[in-house]
Amino acid sequence: MPEKEKTQIRIGGGRHPGMAQNVEKPKHAKDAAKRLLSYFGREKWFLIFLFLAVGVATVTQVFAPICQGNAIDAIFDRSTGGLKRLLFTLLALYIVQALSSLAQSLIAALLSQRVTLRMRHDLFLKIDHLPVPYLDTHSSGDIMSRMTSDVENISQTISTSVAAFVSGILQTIGTIVIMFLVSWQMSLVTLISVFASLVATKLLSGVQRRAFRKRSEVLGELDGYAQEMVTGYRTITAFSRQDHVKKQFNDVSDRLTGAGIRAEILGGSTGPIMNCISNAGFVLVALAGGCAALTGLLSIGTVSAFLIWAKQISRPINDIAQLFGTIQTALAGAERVFQLMDEKDENNEGTKIPDPMKGEVKFQDVTFSYTPGHPVLTDFNLTIRPGEKIALVGATGSGKTTVVNLLLRFYFPDSGSISIDGVDIKEMDRSFLRKNTAIVLQDTVLFSDTIAGNIRYGNAGATDEQVQQAAVLANADPFIQLLPKKYQFFLKRAGERLSQGQRQLLTIARAMAADPKILILDEATSSVDTRTEKHVQSAMTNLMENRTSLIIAHRLSTIRDVDRILVLDHGHVTESGTHEELLKKKGTYYDLYMTQFAGKAT
């Protein structure tokens, strides 16, 4: 039996994991498909060659059984010359089919990579221009999932499913047409087994999908529990809860075992059931064909061709049923990607530039709320003179960080105005504003780059001398000199080999290299120990010199020498003055100070 027929017979059996997949369905499949096809439109030559390859493979697959049947008839007729010609033709068909199938796979792989390259490029550019409010309200994991998992899912579907889906449709239509042209009676007999396969596929897929969904849910529960226990292992050990944890883990694990056994049994039943239906259909076609051959209605070769078609037609139908779920899931992923692409870009309006920039900041009657009806700032007023150092203190939720978010134009006030040197920041060039404003956060952010590269992130044009000067002023140069390769030392995974204090000094050096007119320090020393705080505080003092500075601090020791301290409470300034003035008032600031330094009970 030729290799192709063996392949077709084998398709009827085996497991069909696609039936048991959790299919994620898109809400707007047509819109997602149209937009996805727009990416294909840019690769029209790849599509043309792909459809040519699919068409050639389909034609050879449909007509090969006829050639094989004629060869069998030639054997019965003892036509040696005709048999040789048919065998060479059959060999040529199989070679052409193999080459076209190989070309189909290669072209599909290239097409998928080119499409996903464009999609990833567009998606990354979009992420690069997303407004801060979107990033604040959406988890980074969800955004990364769209960039990686969803796009990769689309890529895999294009490379493995699209061509197979088209090929399956063409092969099904071609096989049905050629069968009816040869014998409509035998075609009806053949389609009985196909119909039975479709019904069985529909019934099995629903049961299996529910079983595998249940297994996935319990597996997710077990993974989450295991991660939680590993993360909190010290606490578990400290309270001697190992036995309790083990019992809970075993309970979840037992439920996973039960769900897994049920899912695997149902999944494993697909092969035998489909084999049984396929073989029953094969026997039915063979029986009907044998009767037709005995009565002279059909030749033995034609019956042989129908036996191959009977197997051949079941494969694309089953494949299409499975691939439909895969394509649905890919369209759901594409929909998530396009949803992100459709988000509004960050507001880039404004062209005005203060010349020269002095650094006078003014908040005038500013009201702002993240959630409508729940204002964080109400009629907030603040004026910071050029070079003045202002500190904001207050309880969590009082509006300190919100002031920074508004100043950097991450958000816009609901009412009121914010100006720098008399220019409303709404009308100011956004790039100019942020280039002249540097921020040092509590959570340090370093990149996988050299020490010099991380410092130069604040000023891409900084020379090596300027980078080192910034590090010296930030008190970072002493520990950098002790590192291998010094300023060329490469940081991996956000500088995990450095201490928290060293990382903070590098971010201060980065701000120093930027040479901003306005400086924001957002609890820059709250995550370091007291000894390290002295080095960081010294670096911050150097950084604030001759710059308009806005400091948010919980550690009041870091703001004793600022020009003014503002105490915020529910979006209002309740106290204002120097450190000494506020202590004499014995108000909110006095209570905060005594709590931290005089041991007053909280």
Coordinates of C-alpha atoms in Angstrom, one line a residue:
M1 CA 0.0 0.0 0.0
P2 CA 1.5 3.4 -0.9
E3 CA 2.7 5.6 1.9
K4 CA 0.0 8.2 1.4
E5 CA -2.8 5.7 1.9
K6 CA -1.1 4.5 5.1
T7 CA -1.1 8.1 6.3
Q8 CA -4.8 8.5 5.6
I9 CA -5.7 5.3 7.4
R10 CA -3.7 6.3 10.5
I11 CA -5.6 9.7 10.8
G12 CA -8.8 8.0 11.8
G13 CA -7.3 6.9 15.2
G14 CA -5.1 8.4 17.8
R15 CA -6.0 11.1 20.4
H16 CA -7.5 14.4 19.4
P17 CA -6.3 16.8 22.1
G18 CA -7.7 19.7 20.2
M19 CA -11.2 18.5 21.2
A20 CA -10.4 19.0 24.9
Q21 CA -8.9 22.5 24.7
N22 CA -10.4 25.4 26.6
V23 CA -11.5 27.5 23.7
E24 CA -11.4 31.2 24.5
K25 CA -14.0 32.9 22.2
P26 CA -13.7 36.4 21.0
K27 CA -16.5 38.9 21.6
H28 CA -16.2 40.5 18.2
A29 CA -14.6 37.8 16.0
K30 CA -15.4 39.5 12.7
D31 CA -13.8 42.7 13.6
A32 CA -10.7 40.9 15.0
A33 CA -10.5 38.8 11.9
K34 CA -10.7 41.8 9.6
R35 CA -7.9 43.6 11.4
L36 CA -5.8 40.5 11.5
L37 CA -6.3 40.1 7.8
S38 CA -5.1 43.6 7.3
Y39 CA -1.7 42.4 8.4
F40 CA -1.8 39.6 5.9
G41 CA -2.6 42.2 3.2
R42 CA 0.9 43.6 3.5
E43 CA 2.3 40.1 2.7
K44 CA 0.3 39.4 -0.5
W45 CA 3.1 37.6 -2.3
F46 CA 3.6 35.2 0.6
L47 CA -0.2 34.6 0.6
I48 CA -0.2 34.0 -3.2
F49 CA 2.6 31.4 -2.9
L50 CA 1.0 29.8 0.1
F51 CA -2.4 29.3 -1.6
L52 CA -0.6 28.0 -4.7
A53 CA 1.2 25.4 -2.6
V54 CA -2.0 24.5 -0.8
G55 CA -3.8 24.2 -4.1
V56 CA -1.2 21.9 -5.6
A57 CA -1.1 19.7 -2.6
T58 CA -4.9 19.4 -2.5
V59 CA -5.1 18.6 -6.2
T60 CA -2.5 15.8 -6.0
Q61 CA -4.1 14.4 -2.8
V62 CA -7.5 14.2 -4.5
F63 CA -6.4 12.7 -7.8
A64 CA -3.8 10.3 -6.5
P65 CA -6.5 7.7 -5.5
I66 CA -7.8 7.7 -9.1
C67 CA -4.4 7.0 -10.4
Q68 CA -3.9 4.3 -7.9
G69 CA -7.3 2.8 -8.8
N70 CA -6.4 2.8 -12.4
A71 CA -3.1 1.0 -11.6
I72 CA -5.1 -1.7 -9.8
D73 CA -7.3 -2.1 -12.8
A74 CA -4.3 -2.3 -15.1
I75 CA -3.0 -5.2 -12.9
F76 CA -6.3 -7.1 -13.4
D77 CA -6.2 -6.3 -17.1
R78 CA -2.5 -7.4 -17.3
S79 CA -1.6 -4.1 -19.0
T80 CA 2.1 -3.9 -18.3
G81 CA 2.7 -0.7 -20.3
G82 CA -0.2 1.1 -18.8
L83 CA 0.8 0.0 -15.3
K84 CA 4.3 1.4 -15.6
R85 CA 3.0 4.7 -16.9
L86 CA 0.4 4.9 -14.0
L87 CA 3.0 4.0 -11.4
F88 CA 5.4 6.7 -12.6
T89 CA 2.5 9.2 -12.6
L90 CA 1.6 8.1 -9.1
L91 CA 5.2 8.5 -8.0
A92 CA 5.3 12.0 -9.6
L93 CA 2.1 13.0 -7.8
Y94 CA 3.4 11.9 -4.4
I95 CA 6.7 13.8 -5.0
V96 CA 4.9 16.9 -6.1
Q97 CA 2.6 16.6 -3.0
A98 CA 5.5 16.2 -0.7
L99 CA 7.3 19.2 -2.2
S100 CA 4.2 21.4 -2.1
S101 CA 3.5 20.4 1.5
L102 CA 7.0 21.3 2.5
A103 CA 6.7 24.6 0.6
Q104 CA 3.4 25.2 2.4
S105 CA 5.0 24.7 5.8
L106 CA 8.0 26.9 5.1
I107 CA 5.9 29.7 3.6
A108 CA 3.4 29.6 6.5
A109 CA 6.3 29.8 9.0
L110 CA 7.7 32.8 7.2
L111 CA 4.3 34.5 6.9
S112 CA 3.6 34.0 10.6
Q113 CA 6.9 35.5 11.6
R114 CA 6.5 38.5 9.3
V115 CA 3.0 39.2 10.5
T116 CA 3.8 38.8 14.2
L117 CA 6.9 41.0 13.7
R118 CA 4.7 43.8 12.5
M119 CA 2.2 43.2 15.2
R120 CA 4.8 43.2 18.0
H121 CA 6.3 46.3 16.6
D122 CA 3.0 48.1 16.5
L123 CA 2.1 46.9 19.9
F124 CA 5.4 47.9 21.5
L125 CA 5.1 51.4 20.0
K126 CA 1.6 51.6 21.4
I127 CA 2.8 50.5 24.9
D128 CA 5.5 53.1 24.7
H129 CA 2.9 55.9 24.2
L130 CA 0.2 54.7 26.7
P131 CA -0.9 57.2 29.2
V132 CA 0.1 56.6 32.9
P133 CA -3.6 56.3 34.0
Y134 CA -3.9 53.2 31.8
L135 CA -0.8 51.6 33.3
D136 CA -2.1 52.5 36.8
T137 CA -5.4 50.7 36.2
H138 CA -4.1 47.6 34.3
S139 CA -1.7 45.1 35.6
S140 CA 1.7 44.8 34.0
G141 CA 1.2 41.1 33.8
D142 CA -1.9 41.5 31.6
I143 CA 0.0 43.9 29.3
M144 CA 2.9 41.6 29.0
S145 CA 0.6 38.7 28.4
R146 CA -0.8 40.5 25.3
M147 CA 2.7 41.2 24.1
T148 CA 4.0 37.7 24.6
S149 CA 1.4 35.0 25.0
D150 CA -1.4 36.4 22.8
V151 CA 1.0 37.4 19.9
E152 CA 2.8 34.1 20.2
N153 CA -0.6 32.3 20.0
I154 CA -1.4 34.2 16.9
S155 CA 2.0 33.3 15.4
Q156 CA 1.5 29.6 16.1
T157 CA -2.0 29.6 14.7
I158 CA -0.8 31.3 11.5
S159 CA 2.1 28.9 11.0
T160 CA 0.2 25.7 11.8
S161 CA -3.5 26.2 11.5
V162 CA -4.3 28.8 8.8
A163 CA -2.8 26.7 5.9
A164 CA -4.2 23.5 7.3
F165 CA -7.6 25.1 7.7
V166 CA -7.7 26.3 4.0
S167 CA -6.2 22.9 2.9
G168 CA -8.9 21.0 4.8
I169 CA -11.7 23.0 3.3
L170 CA -10.3 22.6 -0.3
Q171 CA -9.5 18.9 0.3
T172 CA -13.0 18.2 1.6
I173 CA -14.8 20.1 -1.2
G174 CA -12.4 18.5 -3.8
T175 CA -12.9 15.0 -2.5
I176 CA -16.7 15.2 -2.3
V177 CA -16.9 16.6 -5.9
I178 CA -14.6 13.9 -7.3
M179 CA -16.5 11.2 -5.5
F180 CA -19.9 12.3 -6.8
L181 CA -18.5 12.6 -10.3
V182 CA -17.3 8.9 -10.1
S183 CA -20.4 7.4 -8.3
W184 CA -23.0 9.3 -6.3
Q185 CA -24.3 6.1 -4.7
M186 CA -20.9 5.2 -3.2
S187 CA -20.5 8.9 -2.2
L188 CA -23.6 8.7 -0.1
V189 CA -22.4 5.5 1.6
T190 CA -19.0 7.2 2.3
L191 CA -20.6 10.3 3.8
I192 CA -22.5 8.2 6.4
S193 CA -19.3 7.5 8.3
V194 CA -18.3 11.2 7.9
F195 CA -21.6 12.3 9.5
A196 CA -21.2 9.8 12.3
S197 CA -17.7 11.2 13.0
L198 CA -19.0 14.7 13.1
V199 CA -21.7 13.8 15.6
A200 CA -19.3 11.9 17.8
T201 CA -16.8 14.8 17.6
K202 CA -19.5 17.3 18.7
L203 CA -20.6 15.1 21.7
L204 CA -17.1 14.2 22.9
S205 CA -15.6 17.7 22.6
G206 CA -18.2 19.1 25.0
V207 CA -17.7 16.5 27.6
Q208 CA -13.9 16.6 27.3
R209 CA -13.7 20.4 27.4
R210 CA -15.6 20.5 30.7
A211 CA -13.3 17.8 32.1
F212 CA -10.1 19.5 31.0
R213 CA -11.4 22.9 32.2
K214 CA -12.0 21.4 35.6
R215 CA -8.5 20.0 35.7
S216 CA -7.0 23.4 34.7
E217 CA -9.0 25.1 37.5
V218 CA -7.7 22.7 40.1
L219 CA -4.2 22.8 38.7
G220 CA -4.3 26.6 39.0
E221 CA -5.5 26.3 42.6
L222 CA -2.6 23.9 43.4
D223 CA 0.0 26.1 41.7
G224 CA -1.2 29.2 43.5
Y225 CA -1.3 27.4 46.9
A226 CA 2.2 25.9 46.3
Q227 CA 3.6 29.4 45.3
E228 CA 2.0 30.9 48.4
M229 CA 3.5 28.3 50.7
V230 CA 7.0 28.5 49.2
T231 CA 6.9 32.4 49.4
G232 CA 5.7 32.2 53.0
Y233 CA 7.8 29.3 54.1
R234 CA 9.6 31.2 56.9
T235 CA 6.3 32.2 58.4
I236 CA 5.0 28.7 58.2
T237 CA 8.1 27.3 59.9
A238 CA 8.1 30.0 62.5
F239 CA 4.5 29.1 63.6
S240 CA 5.0 25.3 63.1
R241 CA 2.2 25.0 60.6
Q242 CA 3.9 22.4 58.4
D243 CA 1.5 19.6 59.1
H244 CA -1.5 21.8 58.5
V245 CA 0.0 23.1 55.2
K246 CA 0.8 19.5 54.1
K247 CA -2.8 18.4 54.8
Q248 CA -4.2 21.2 52.7
F249 CA -1.8 20.6 49.9
N250 CA -2.7 16.9 49.9
D251 CA -6.4 17.7 49.7
V252 CA -6.0 19.9 46.7
S253 CA -3.6 17.4 45.1
D254 CA -6.1 14.6 45.6
R255 CA -8.8 16.6 43.9
L256 CA -6.3 17.3 41.0
T257 CA -5.6 13.6 40.7
G258 CA -9.3 12.8 40.4
A259 CA -9.9 15.6 37.9
G260 CA -6.8 14.6 35.9
I261 CA -7.8 10.9 35.8
R262 CA -11.3 11.8 34.5
A263 CA -9.9 14.2 31.9
E264 CA -7.3 11.7 30.7
I265 CA -9.9 8.9 30.5
L266 CA -12.2 11.0 28.5
G267 CA -9.4 12.3 26.3
G268 CA -8.0 8.8 25.8
S269 CA -11.5 7.6 24.7
T270 CA -11.4 9.8 21.6
G271 CA -8.9 7.6 19.7
P272 CA -10.8 4.3 20.2
I273 CA -14.2 5.8 19.5
M274 CA -13.0 7.6 16.3
N275 CA -11.1 4.5 15.3
C276 CA -14.3 2.4 15.7
I277 CA -16.4 4.8 13.7
S278 CA -13.7 5.1 11.0
N279 CA -13.2 1.4 10.7
A280 CA -17.0 0.8 10.7
G281 CA -17.3 3.3 7.8
F282 CA -14.3 1.7 6.1
V283 CA -16.1 -1.7 6.3
L284 CA -19.4 -0.2 5.1
V285 CA -17.7 1.4 2.0
A286 CA -15.8 -1.9 1.4
L287 CA -19.0 -3.9 1.6
A288 CA -20.9 -1.6 -0.7
G289 CA -18.0 -1.3 -3.1
G290 CA -17.5 -5.1 -3.1
C291 CA -21.2 -5.6 -4.0
A292 CA -20.9 -2.9 -6.8
A293 CA -17.7 -4.6 -8.1
L294 CA -19.4 -8.1 -8.2
T295 CA -22.3 -6.7 -10.1
G296 CA -20.1 -4.9 -12.5
L297 CA -21.2 -1.4 -11.6
L298 CA -17.7 -0.4 -10.5
S299 CA -14.2 -1.7 -11.1
I300 CA -11.9 -3.0 -8.4
G301 CA -9.7 0.1 -8.9
T302 CA -12.6 2.5 -8.4
V303 CA -13.6 0.7 -5.2
S304 CA -10.0 1.0 -4.0
A305 CA -10.1 4.7 -4.7
F306 CA -13.3 5.1 -2.7
L307 CA -11.7 3.3 0.2
I308 CA -8.9 5.9 0.2
W309 CA -11.3 8.8 -0.2
A310 CA -13.4 7.4 2.7
K311 CA -10.3 7.8 5.0
Q312 CA -9.1 10.9 3.2
I313 CA -12.3 12.9 3.7
S314 CA -12.6 12.2 7.5
R315 CA -9.2 13.7 8.2
P316 CA -9.8 17.3 7.0
I317 CA -13.3 17.4 8.6
N318 CA -11.9 16.4 12.0
D319 CA -9.0 18.7 11.5
I320 CA -11.3 21.6 10.7
A321 CA -13.3 20.9 13.8
Q322 CA -10.2 21.0 15.9
L323 CA -8.6 24.0 14.1
F324 CA -11.8 26.0 14.5
G325 CA -11.3 26.1 18.3
T326 CA -7.6 27.0 17.8
I327 CA -8.4 29.8 15.5
Q328 CA -11.2 31.1 17.8
T329 CA -8.6 31.2 20.6
A330 CA -6.2 33.1 18.4
L331 CA -8.9 35.6 17.4
A332 CA -9.6 36.1 21.1
G333 CA -5.9 36.9 21.6
A334 CA -5.9 39.2 18.6
E335 CA -8.9 41.0 20.0
R336 CA -7.0 41.6 23.3
V337 CA -4.0 42.9 21.3
F338 CA -6.2 45.2 19.2
Q339 CA -8.0 46.5 22.3
L340 CA -4.6 47.6 23.6
M341 CA -3.7 49.2 20.3
D342 CA -7.0 51.1 20.3
E343 CA -6.3 52.8 23.6
K344 CA -5.7 56.6 23.4
D345 CA -2.1 57.8 23.3
E346 CA -0.8 60.0 26.0
N347 CA -1.8 63.6 25.5
N348 CA 1.0 65.3 23.6
E349 CA -0.6 68.7 23.1
G350 CA 1.4 71.8 24.0
T351 CA 4.3 73.6 22.3
K352 CA 5.2 76.4 24.6
I353 CA 8.7 76.5 26.2
P354 CA 9.7 78.9 29.0
D355 CA 12.8 80.7 27.9
P356 CA 14.8 80.7 30.1
M357 CA 13.4 78.1 32.5
K358 CA 13.7 79.2 36.1
G359 CA 11.7 76.6 37.9
E360 CA 8.9 78.5 39.5
V361 CA 6.0 76.1 40.1
K362 CA 2.4 77.2 40.9
F363 CA -0.7 75.1 41.8
Q364 CA -3.8 77.3 41.7
D365 CA -7.2 76.1 43.0
V366 CA -6.4 72.5 41.8
T367 CA -9.1 69.9 42.3
F368 CA -8.4 66.3 41.2
S369 CA -10.0 62.9 41.6
Y370 CA -8.9 59.5 40.3
T371 CA -12.5 58.3 40.8
P372 CA -15.3 60.8 40.0
G373 CA -16.9 62.0 43.2
H374 CA -14.0 61.2 45.4
P375 CA -11.5 64.1 45.2
V376 CA -8.0 63.6 46.3
L377 CA -7.1 67.3 46.1
T378 CA -9.6 70.1 46.6
D379 CA -8.8 73.7 45.9
F380 CA -5.1 73.0 46.4
N381 CA -2.8 76.0 46.2
L382 CA 1.0 75.9 46.3
T383 CA 3.7 78.2 45.0
I384 CA 7.3 77.1 44.9
R385 CA 9.9 79.8 44.1
P386 CA 12.9 79.0 41.9
G387 CA 15.5 77.1 43.8
E388 CA 13.2 76.6 46.8
K389 CA 13.0 73.3 48.7
I390 CA 9.5 72.2 49.6
A391 CA 8.6 69.1 51.6
L392 CA 5.2 67.4 51.6
V393 CA 4.3 65.2 54.6
G394 CA 1.0 63.6 55.7
A395 CA -0.8 60.3 56.1
T396 CA -1.2 57.8 53.3
G397 CA -3.8 59.0 50.9
S398 CA -3.5 62.7 51.8
G399 CA -2.5 63.6 48.2
K400 CA 1.3 63.9 48.3
T401 CA 2.0 61.6 45.3
T402 CA -0.9 63.0 43.5
V403 CA 0.8 66.4 43.5
V404 CA 3.8 64.8 41.7
N405 CA 1.6 63.0 39.2
L406 CA -0.1 66.2 38.3
L407 CA 3.2 68.2 38.1
L408 CA 4.7 65.6 35.7
R409 CA 1.5 65.7 33.6
F410 CA 0.8 62.1 34.1
Y411 CA -2.7 63.2 35.0
F412 CA -4.6 66.5 34.4
P413 CA -6.5 68.4 37.1
D414 CA -10.3 68.3 37.1
S415 CA -10.2 72.1 37.7
G416 CA -7.7 74.7 38.4
S417 CA -4.3 75.1 36.8
I418 CA -0.6 74.2 37.2
S419 CA 2.0 76.4 35.7
I420 CA 5.8 76.6 35.5
D421 CA 7.3 80.0 35.0
G422 CA 3.9 81.3 34.2
V423 CA 3.2 78.7 31.4
D424 CA 0.3 76.3 32.0
I425 CA 1.8 72.8 31.8
K426 CA -1.2 71.8 29.5
E427 CA 0.2 74.2 26.9
M428 CA 3.9 73.3 27.6
D429 CA 5.8 70.9 25.4
R430 CA 5.6 67.6 27.2
S431 CA 9.1 66.4 26.3
F432 CA 10.6 69.7 27.4
L433 CA 8.7 69.5 30.7
R434 CA 10.0 66.0 31.6
K435 CA 13.5 66.6 30.3
N436 CA 13.8 69.5 32.8
T437 CA 12.2 67.5 35.6
A438 CA 14.0 64.6 37.3
I439 CA 12.4 62.2 39.8
V440 CA 14.0 59.8 42.4
L441 CA 11.6 57.2 43.6
Q442 CA 11.4 55.0 46.6
D443 CA 11.5 51.9 44.4
T444 CA 14.7 52.1 42.4
V445 CA 14.5 51.2 38.7
L446 CA 17.7 50.1 37.1
F447 CA 18.1 48.5 33.6
S448 CA 20.1 45.6 32.3
D449 CA 23.0 47.8 31.2
T450 CA 26.4 49.0 32.5
I451 CA 26.7 51.3 35.5
A452 CA 27.6 54.1 33.1
G453 CA 24.6 53.3 30.8
N454 CA 22.2 53.5 33.8
I455 CA 23.6 56.8 34.9
R456 CA 23.5 58.1 31.3
Y457 CA 19.8 57.2 31.1
G458 CA 19.2 60.6 32.5
N459 CA 21.2 62.3 29.8
A460 CA 21.9 60.3 26.7
G461 CA 24.6 62.7 25.5
A462 CA 26.6 62.7 28.8
T463 CA 30.3 62.1 28.4
D464 CA 32.3 59.6 30.5
E465 CA 33.6 62.5 32.5
Q466 CA 30.1 63.9 33.2
V467 CA 28.9 60.4 34.2
Q468 CA 31.7 60.0 36.7
Q469 CA 31.2 63.6 38.0
A470 CA 27.5 62.8 38.6
A471 CA 28.4 59.6 40.4
V472 CA 30.9 61.5 42.6
L473 CA 28.3 64.1 43.6
A474 CA 25.9 61.3 44.3
N475 CA 28.4 59.5 46.6
A476 CA 28.2 56.5 44.3
D477 CA 31.8 56.7 42.9
P478 CA 33.5 54.9 46.0
F479 CA 31.5 51.7 45.6
I480 CA 31.7 51.8 41.8
Q481 CA 35.5 51.9 41.9
L482 CA 35.4 48.6 43.9
L483 CA 33.4 46.8 41.2
P484 CA 35.0 44.7 38.4
K485 CA 35.3 46.9 35.3
K486 CA 34.0 49.9 37.4
Y487 CA 31.7 52.0 35.3
Q488 CA 31.5 49.3 32.7
F489 CA 30.2 46.7 35.2
F490 CA 27.1 45.2 33.7
L491 CA 24.0 45.1 35.9
K492 CA 21.7 42.1 35.5
R493 CA 18.1 41.8 36.7
A494 CA 17.7 45.3 38.0
G495 CA 21.0 45.4 39.7
E496 CA 20.2 42.5 42.1
R497 CA 23.9 42.2 43.1
L498 CA 23.9 45.7 44.5
S499 CA 22.5 46.7 47.9
Q500 CA 19.3 48.8 48.1
G501 CA 21.4 51.9 49.1
Q502 CA 23.8 51.4 46.2
R503 CA 20.9 51.2 43.8
Q504 CA 19.4 54.4 45.2
L505 CA 22.7 56.2 44.9
L506 CA 22.8 55.2 41.2
T507 CA 19.3 56.7 40.6
I508 CA 20.4 59.9 42.3
A509 CA 23.5 59.9 40.0
R510 CA 21.1 59.5 37.1
A511 CA 19.1 62.5 38.2
M512 CA 22.3 64.4 38.7
A513 CA 23.4 63.6 35.1
A514 CA 20.0 64.9 33.8
D515 CA 20.8 68.3 35.4
P516 CA 17.1 69.2 35.8
K517 CA 15.6 72.6 36.8
I518 CA 12.9 70.8 38.9
L519 CA 13.7 67.9 41.2
I520 CA 11.2 65.5 42.8
L521 CA 12.2 63.1 45.6
D522 CA 9.5 60.7 46.4
E523 CA 10.4 59.0 49.7
A524 CA 13.8 58.3 48.3
T525 CA 15.3 57.2 51.6
S526 CA 12.4 55.1 53.0
S527 CA 13.7 51.8 51.9
V528 CA 17.3 52.1 53.2
D529 CA 18.8 51.6 56.7
T530 CA 19.7 54.5 59.0
R531 CA 23.5 54.3 58.2
T532 CA 22.9 54.2 54.5
E533 CA 20.4 57.0 54.8
K534 CA 23.3 59.4 55.7
H535 CA 25.1 58.7 52.4
V536 CA 21.8 59.0 50.5
Q537 CA 20.9 62.2 52.3
S538 CA 24.3 63.7 51.5
A539 CA 23.8 62.8 47.9
M540 CA 20.4 64.3 47.9
T541 CA 21.7 67.5 49.4
N542 CA 24.2 67.8 46.5
L543 CA 21.4 67.0 44.0
M544 CA 19.0 69.7 45.4
E545 CA 21.5 72.5 45.3
N546 CA 20.3 75.4 43.1
R547 CA 17.2 73.4 42.0
T548 CA 13.5 73.8 42.7
S549 CA 12.9 70.7 44.8
L550 CA 9.7 68.9 45.9
I551 CA 10.3 66.3 48.5
I552 CA 7.8 63.6 49.7
A553 CA 9.0 62.0 52.9
H554 CA 7.9 59.8 55.7
R555 CA 11.2 60.0 57.5
L556 CA 11.1 63.5 58.9
S557 CA 14.8 63.5 59.6
T558 CA 15.4 64.0 55.9
I559 CA 13.5 67.3 55.6
R560 CA 14.7 69.3 58.6
D561 CA 16.7 71.7 56.5
V562 CA 14.2 72.4 53.7
D563 CA 12.8 75.9 53.2
R564 CA 9.1 75.0 53.9
I565 CA 7.2 71.9 55.1
L566 CA 3.6 71.5 54.0
V567 CA 1.4 69.1 56.0
L568 CA -1.4 67.6 53.8
D569 CA -4.6 66.1 55.1
H570 CA -7.4 64.9 52.7
G571 CA -6.1 67.0 49.9
H572 CA -5.8 70.2 51.9
V573 CA -2.7 72.0 53.3
T574 CA -3.4 72.1 57.0
E575 CA 0.0 73.4 58.2
S576 CA 2.9 75.2 56.6
G577 CA 6.3 76.4 57.9
T578 CA 9.9 75.5 58.7
H579 CA 10.7 72.5 60.8
E580 CA 11.2 74.7 63.9
E581 CA 8.0 76.7 63.3
L582 CA 5.9 73.6 63.0
L583 CA 7.3 72.1 66.1
K584 CA 6.4 75.2 68.1
K585 CA 2.8 75.0 66.8
K586 CA 2.4 71.5 68.3
G587 CA 0.0 70.5 65.6
T588 CA -0.1 67.5 63.2
Y589 CA 3.6 67.8 62.3
Y590 CA 4.6 67.9 65.9
D591 CA 2.6 64.7 66.5
L592 CA 4.3 63.0 63.5
Y593 CA 7.7 64.1 64.7
M594 CA 7.2 63.0 68.3
T595 CA 5.9 59.7 67.1
Q596 CA 9.1 59.0 65.1
F597 CA 11.8 60.6 67.4
A598 CA 10.5 60.9 70.9
G599 CA 8.9 57.5 71.3
K600 CA 5.4 58.8 71.6
A601 CA 2.8 56.0 71.4
T602 CA 0.9 55.6 68.2

